[in-house]
mmCIF file of C-alpha atoms in Angstrom:
data_model
loop_
_atom_site.group_PDB
_atom_site.id
_atom_site.type_symbol
_atom_site.label_atom_id
_atom_site.label_comp_id
_atom_site.label_asym_id
_atom_site.label_seq_id
_atom_site.Cartn_x
_atom_site.Cartn_y
_atom_site.Cartn_z
ATOM 1 C CA ASP A 1 8.891 1.993 -21.706
ATOM 2 C CA ALA A 2 10.537 1.311 -18.593
ATOM 3 C CA GLY A 3 8.424 0.981 -15.363
ATOM 4 C CA VAL A 4 9.301 1.861 -11.898
ATOM 5 C CA ILE A 5 12.737 0.194 -11.046
ATOM 6 C CA GLN A 6 13.653 -0.720 -7.637
ATOM 7 C CA SER A 7 16.747 -2.308 -6.140
ATOM 8 C CA PRO A 8 17.697 -4.506 -4.646
ATOM 9 C CA ARG A 9 15.151 -7.110 -5.225
ATOM 10 C CA HIS A 10 15.855 -9.081 -2.121
ATOM 11 C CA GLU A 11 18.060 -7.988 0.995
ATOM 12 C CA VAL A 12 18.841 -10.173 4.050
ATOM 13 C CA THR A 13 20.601 -8.480 6.908
ATOM 14 C CA GLU A 14 20.984 -8.728 10.593
ATOM 15 C CA MET A 15 19.330 -6.467 12.993
ATOM 16 C CA GLY A 16 20.949 -3.344 13.805
ATOM 17 C CA GLN A 17 22.454 -2.910 10.174
ATOM 18 C CA GLU A 18 21.328 0.037 7.876
ATOM 19 C CA VAL A 19 19.288 -0.820 5.018
ATOM 20 C CA THR A 20 18.824 1.326 2.015
ATOM 21 C CA LEU A 21 16.233 0.743 -0.660
ATOM 22 C CA ARG A 22 16.373 2.494 -4.047
ATOM 23 C CA CYS A 23 13.707 3.567 -6.512
ATOM 24 C CA LYS A 24 13.686 5.102 -10.056
ATOM 25 C CA PRO A 25 10.172 6.330 -10.958
ATOM 26 C CA ILE A 26 8.726 6.220 -14.512
ATOM 27 C CA SER A 27 10.319 9.144 -16.548
ATOM 28 C CA GLY A 28 7.877 12.195 -16.375
ATOM 29 C CA HIS A 29 6.098 11.164 -13.231
ATOM 30 C CA ASN A 30 6.098 13.847 -10.753
ATOM 31 C CA SER A 31 4.785 11.771 -7.741
ATOM 32 C CA LEU A 32 6.481 8.989 -5.914
ATOM 33 C CA PHE A 33 5.166 6.764 -3.178
ATOM 34 C CA TRP A 34 6.759 4.375 -0.787
ATOM 35 C CA TYR A 35 4.459 1.524 0.580
ATOM 36 C CA ARG A 36 5.173 -1.466 2.832
ATOM 37 C CA GLN A 37 3.156 -4.778 2.538
ATOM 38 C CA THR A 38 2.879 -7.448 5.364
ATOM 39 C CA MET A 39 0.609 -10.340 5.825
ATOM 40 C CA MET A 40 -0.920 -8.651 8.945
ATOM 41 C CA ARG A 41 -1.206 -4.992 7.836
ATOM 42 C CA GLY A 42 -1.571 -5.335 4.095
ATOM 43 C CA LEU A 43 -0.332 -2.405 1.952
ATOM 44 C CA GLU A 44 0.378 0.683 3.888
ATOM 45 C CA LEU A 45 1.648 4.044 2.684
ATOM 46 C CA LEU A 46 4.848 5.141 4.219
ATOM 47 C CA ILE A 47 5.656 8.620 2.526
ATOM 48 C CA TYR A 48 5.082 10.222 -0.708
ATOM 49 C CA PHE A 49 6.810 13.020 -2.701
ATOM 50 C CA ASN A 50 5.352 15.582 -5.254
ATOM 51 C CA ASN A 51 8.068 17.031 -7.563
ATOM 52 C CA ASN A 52 10.740 15.823 -5.166
ATOM 53 C CA VAL A 53 9.255 17.347 -2.127
ATOM 54 C CA PRO A 54 8.020 15.061 0.875
ATOM 55 C CA ILE A 55 4.379 15.732 1.216
ATOM 56 C CA ASP A 56 3.079 13.282 3.844
ATOM 57 C CA ASP A 57 5.286 11.190 5.943
ATOM 58 C CA SER A 58 2.676 10.343 8.587
ATOM 59 C CA GLY A 59 2.911 6.672 7.678
ATOM 60 C CA MET A 60 6.698 6.312 8.541
ATOM 61 C CA PRO A 61 6.473 4.025 11.564
ATOM 62 C CA GLU A 62 9.381 5.455 13.553
ATOM 63 C CA ASP A 63 12.460 7.641 13.396
ATOM 64 C CA ARG A 64 14.468 4.809 12.188
ATOM 65 C CA PHE A 65 12.877 5.298 8.825
ATOM 66 C CA SER A 66 13.858 8.197 6.492
ATOM 67 C CA ALA A 67 13.351 8.825 2.872
ATOM 68 C CA LYS A 68 14.825 11.152 0.362
ATOM 69 C CA MET A 69 14.263 12.116 -3.315
ATOM 70 C CA PRO A 70 17.309 14.357 -4.444
ATOM 71 C CA ASN A 71 16.073 14.561 -7.892
ATOM 72 C CA ALA A 72 13.143 13.631 -10.181
ATOM 73 C CA SER A 73 14.616 10.083 -11.095
ATOM 74 C CA PHE A 74 15.845 8.707 -7.766
ATOM 75 C CA SER A 75 14.426 8.091 -4.283
ATOM 76 C CA THR A 76 15.842 6.109 -1.193
ATOM 77 C CA LEU A 77 14.210 4.780 1.653
ATOM 78 C CA LYS A 78 16.537 4.172 4.560
ATOM 79 C CA ILE A 79 16.033 2.157 7.856
ATOM 80 C CA GLN A 80 18.803 2.664 10.559
ATOM 81 C CA PRO A 81 19.014 0.596 12.654
ATOM 82 C CA SER A 82 16.863 -2.223 11.191
ATOM 83 C CA GLU A 83 14.764 -4.538 13.394
ATOM 84 C CA PRO A 84 13.173 -7.823 12.603
ATOM 85 C CA ARG A 85 9.643 -6.196 12.713
ATOM 86 C CA ASP A 86 10.747 -4.328 9.672
ATOM 87 C CA SER A 87 10.769 -7.385 7.511
ATOM 88 C CA ALA A 88 8.242 -6.809 4.677
ATOM 89 C CA VAL A 89 7.956 -6.227 1.093
ATOM 90 C CA TYR A 90 8.617 -2.451 0.325
ATOM 91 C CA PHE A 91 7.140 -1.114 -2.947
ATOM 92 C CA CYS A 92 7.847 2.097 -4.794
ATOM 93 C CA ALA A 93 5.064 3.436 -7.078
ATOM 94 C CA SER A 94 4.847 6.530 -9.193
ATOM 95 C CA SER A 95 2.078 8.646 -10.926
ATOM 96 C CA LEU A 96 2.144 11.368 -13.378
ATOM 97 C CA ARG A 97 1.082 14.090 -10.933
ATOM 98 C CA ALA A 98 -0.619 14.401 -7.759
ATOM 99 C CA GLY A 99 -4.215 13.681 -7.343
ATOM 100 C CA ALA A 100 -6.430 11.124 -8.983
ATOM 101 C CA GLN A 101 -3.711 9.766 -11.234
ATOM 102 C CA PRO A 102 -3.161 5.917 -11.163
ATOM 103 C CA GLN A 103 -0.069 4.827 -9.417
ATOM 104 C CA HIS A 104 2.307 2.305 -10.924
ATOM 105 C CA PHE A 105 4.232 -0.080 -8.804
ATOM 106 C CA GLY A 106 7.763 -1.414 -9.002
ATOM 107 C CA ASP A 107 8.617 -5.029 -8.366
ATOM 108 C CA GLY A 108 9.306 -4.412 -4.738
ATOM 109 C CA THR A 109 12.197 -5.131 -2.486
ATOM 110 C CA ARG A 110 11.763 -8.237 -0.226
ATOM 111 C CA LEU A 111 13.469 -7.329 3.014
ATOM 112 C CA SER A 112 14.445 -9.811 5.874
ATOM 113 C CA ILE A 113 15.985 -8.613 8.992
ATOM 114 C CA LEU A 114 17.388 -11.541 11.057
ATOM 115 C CA GLN B 1 -8.880 6.416 10.460
ATOM 116 C CA LYS B 2 -9.620 5.826 6.814
ATOM 117 C CA GLU B 3 -10.547 2.193 6.193
ATOM 118 C CA VAL B 4 -11.205 0.158 3.251
ATOM 119 C CA GLU B 5 -12.659 -3.270 3.769
ATOM 120 C CA GLN B 6 -12.708 -6.322 1.550
ATOM 121 C CA ASN B 7 -13.628 -9.928 2.150
ATOM 122 C CA SER B 8 -10.387 -11.820 2.402
ATOM 123 C CA GLY B 9 -11.901 -14.998 0.749
ATOM 124 C CA PRO B 10 -10.871 -17.222 -0.792
ATOM 125 C CA LEU B 11 -13.438 -16.572 -3.364
ATOM 126 C CA SER B 12 -13.870 -19.676 -5.576
ATOM 127 C CA VAL B 13 -15.605 -19.262 -9.017
ATOM 128 C CA PRO B 14 -15.893 -21.729 -11.730
ATOM 129 C CA GLU B 15 -14.200 -20.966 -15.135
ATOM 130 C CA GLY B 16 -16.418 -19.037 -17.573
ATOM 131 C CA ALA B 17 -18.745 -17.565 -14.637
ATOM 132 C CA ILE B 18 -18.732 -14.110 -13.309
ATOM 133 C CA ALA B 19 -16.547 -13.242 -10.425
ATOM 134 C CA SER B 20 -17.927 -10.454 -8.224
ATOM 135 C CA LEU B 21 -15.514 -8.542 -5.901
ATOM 136 C CA ASN B 22 -16.684 -6.077 -3.287
ATOM 137 C CA CYS B 23 -15.091 -3.360 -1.401
ATOM 138 C CA THR B 24 -16.459 -0.667 1.116
ATOM 139 C CA TYR B 25 -14.753 2.516 2.374
ATOM 140 C CA SER B 26 -15.073 4.765 5.468
ATOM 141 C CA ASP B 27 -14.222 8.189 4.171
ATOM 142 C CA ARG B 28 -17.209 9.687 2.537
ATOM 143 C CA GLY B 29 -15.051 12.455 0.852
ATOM 144 C CA SER B 30 -13.147 9.806 -1.185
ATOM 145 C CA GLN B 31 -13.068 10.686 -4.654
ATOM 146 C CA SER B 32 -11.063 8.111 -6.820
ATOM 147 C CA PHE B 33 -11.108 4.255 -6.812
ATOM 148 C CA PHE B 34 -8.818 1.763 -8.016
ATOM 149 C CA TRP B 35 -8.516 -2.073 -8.471
ATOM 150 C CA TYR B 36 -5.260 -3.835 -8.503
ATOM 151 C CA ARG B 37 -4.436 -7.415 -9.165
ATOM 152 C CA GLN B 38 -1.581 -9.041 -7.319
ATOM 153 C CA TYR B 39 -0.326 -12.478 -8.100
ATOM 154 C CA SER B 40 1.572 -14.284 -5.424
ATOM 155 C CA GLY B 41 5.062 -12.762 -5.054
ATOM 156 C CA LYS B 42 4.550 -10.114 -7.642
ATOM 157 C CA SER B 43 3.721 -6.413 -7.419
ATOM 158 C CA PRO B 44 0.136 -4.850 -7.597
ATOM 159 C CA GLU B 45 -0.896 -4.268 -11.160
ATOM 160 C CA LEU B 46 -3.588 -1.704 -12.021
ATOM 161 C CA ILE B 47 -6.621 -3.051 -13.985
ATOM 162 C CA MET B 48 -9.337 -0.481 -13.354
ATOM 163 C CA PHE B 49 -9.963 2.890 -11.894
ATOM 164 C CA ILE B 50 -13.365 4.766 -11.381
ATOM 165 C CA TYR B 51 -14.248 8.188 -10.383
ATOM 166 C CA SER B 52 -17.865 8.669 -10.916
ATOM 167 C CA ASN B 53 -20.932 6.774 -9.752
ATOM 168 C CA GLY B 54 -22.071 4.097 -12.154
ATOM 169 C CA ASP B 55 -20.438 1.427 -14.227
ATOM 170 C CA LYS B 56 -17.039 1.487 -16.170
ATOM 171 C CA GLU B 57 -16.307 -1.192 -18.538
ATOM 172 C CA ASP B 58 -12.958 -2.396 -19.881
ATOM 173 C CA GLY B 59 -13.029 -5.614 -21.632
ATOM 174 C CA ARG B 60 -13.964 -8.460 -19.366
ATOM 175 C CA PHE B 61 -13.801 -6.066 -16.238
ATOM 176 C CA THR B 62 -16.508 -3.530 -15.005
ATOM 177 C CA ALA B 63 -16.038 -1.480 -12.109
ATOM 178 C CA GLN B 64 -19.123 -0.209 -10.324
ATOM 179 C CA LEU B 65 -19.233 2.637 -7.847
ATOM 180 C CA ASN B 66 -22.022 3.914 -5.432
ATOM 181 C CA LYS B 67 -20.698 6.823 -3.391
ATOM 182 C CA ALA B 68 -23.848 6.982 -1.317
ATOM 183 C CA SER B 69 -23.498 3.573 -0.071
ATOM 184 C CA GLN B 70 -19.687 3.777 -0.025
ATOM 185 C CA TYR B 71 -19.339 0.729 -2.025
ATOM 186 C CA VAL B 72 -17.153 -0.119 -5.037
ATOM 187 C CA SER B 73 -17.074 -3.542 -6.906
ATOM 188 C CA LEU B 74 -15.273 -5.190 -9.788
ATOM 189 C CA LEU B 75 -17.011 -7.783 -11.805
ATOM 190 C CA ILE B 76 -14.887 -10.147 -14.092
ATOM 191 C CA ARG B 77 -16.880 -11.757 -16.860
ATOM 192 C CA ASP B 78 -15.837 -15.202 -18.573
ATOM 193 C CA SER B 79 -13.445 -15.826 -15.741
ATOM 194 C CA GLN B 80 -10.309 -17.560 -16.580
ATOM 195 C CA PRO B 81 -7.839 -19.654 -14.564
ATOM 196 C CA SER B 82 -5.277 -16.819 -15.082
ATOM 197 C CA ASP B 83 -7.530 -14.284 -13.294
ATOM 198 C CA SER B 84 -6.741 -16.370 -10.066
ATOM 199 C CA ALA B 85 -4.932 -13.729 -7.851
ATOM 200 C CA THR B 86 -5.441 -11.320 -4.991
ATOM 201 C CA TYR B 87 -7.472 -8.248 -5.836
ATOM 202 C CA LEU B 88 -6.877 -5.037 -4.003
ATOM 203 C CA CYS B 89 -9.267 -2.218 -3.750
ATOM 204 C CA ALA B 90 -7.576 1.124 -3.215
ATOM 205 C CA VAL B 91 -9.145 4.533 -2.422
ATOM 206 C CA LEU B 92 -7.976 8.195 -2.871
ATOM 207 C CA SER B 93 -9.502 10.405 -0.333
ATOM 208 C CA GLY B 94 -10.191 13.966 -0.790
ATOM 209 C CA GLY B 95 -8.824 16.855 0.921
ATOM 210 C CA GLY B 96 -5.405 16.868 -1.047
ATOM 211 C CA ALA B 97 -4.133 13.462 0.182
ATOM 212 C CA ASP B 98 -2.539 11.827 -2.538
ATOM 213 C CA GLY B 99 -1.535 8.387 -1.128
ATOM 214 C CA LEU B 100 -3.836 5.349 -1.616
ATOM 215 C CA THR B 101 -5.519 3.506 1.403
ATOM 216 C CA PHE B 102 -5.649 -0.193 0.372
ATOM 217 C CA GLY B 103 -7.902 -2.948 1.574
ATOM 218 C CA LYS B 104 -6.309 -6.269 2.487
ATOM 219 C CA GLY B 105 -7.608 -7.718 -0.673
ATOM 220 C CA THR B 106 -9.616 -10.792 -1.880
ATOM 221 C CA HIS B 107 -8.078 -13.935 -2.750
ATOM 222 C CA LEU B 108 -9.938 -15.147 -5.965
ATOM 223 C CA ILE B 109 -9.483 -18.675 -7.291
ATOM 224 C CA ILE B 110 -11.048 -19.662 -10.640
ATOM 225 C CA GLN B 111 -11.573 -23.454 -10.786
ATOM 226 C CA PRO B 112 -11.092 -24.967 -14.278
#
């Protein structure tokens, strides 16, 4: 079975540019999560969706960050404009449904903003 | 502010010994607890989850939960060099929140 698929795997861009990260959850999973990992802060939840609806975006650091889930098999996380402090590894995870279901992570996108 | 605390390590354990990893959490309403393993440059990989007080065993891994003490641990028996990784403790709070709160992880080194 295919796991969570993220693209691109690596992204290097200059500050001020728009960055779009993509995620395809595991088929049949109804909950999708975006996390960010840095050395200083560890893994932090940014936003999550249940049945394509954003439930909690309190972890989104600034208005420069936005996320969408237009259908059950696709989500995007967009940063516009990007800044060097956004450099991190961004992970997408999915689970069968909301609640105490284990979350399965994609391989992540390593983002570097110059 | 919900917090999950782990000793960052490194924790060095001889091959074949038992590795003991510990985690405490601040939200008394937390309901579900997960252990993830993360190799350098890779994504977190789920290895255990536990919902009820007591022990849960899966192969060489045992998760232990004590909700009264707000403490969860992971034991790895017969440690192998391939177990060398960072182990992340994650907590799902109650109240309908579904996102995990992660500790910063414990770096485990199994010495051959």
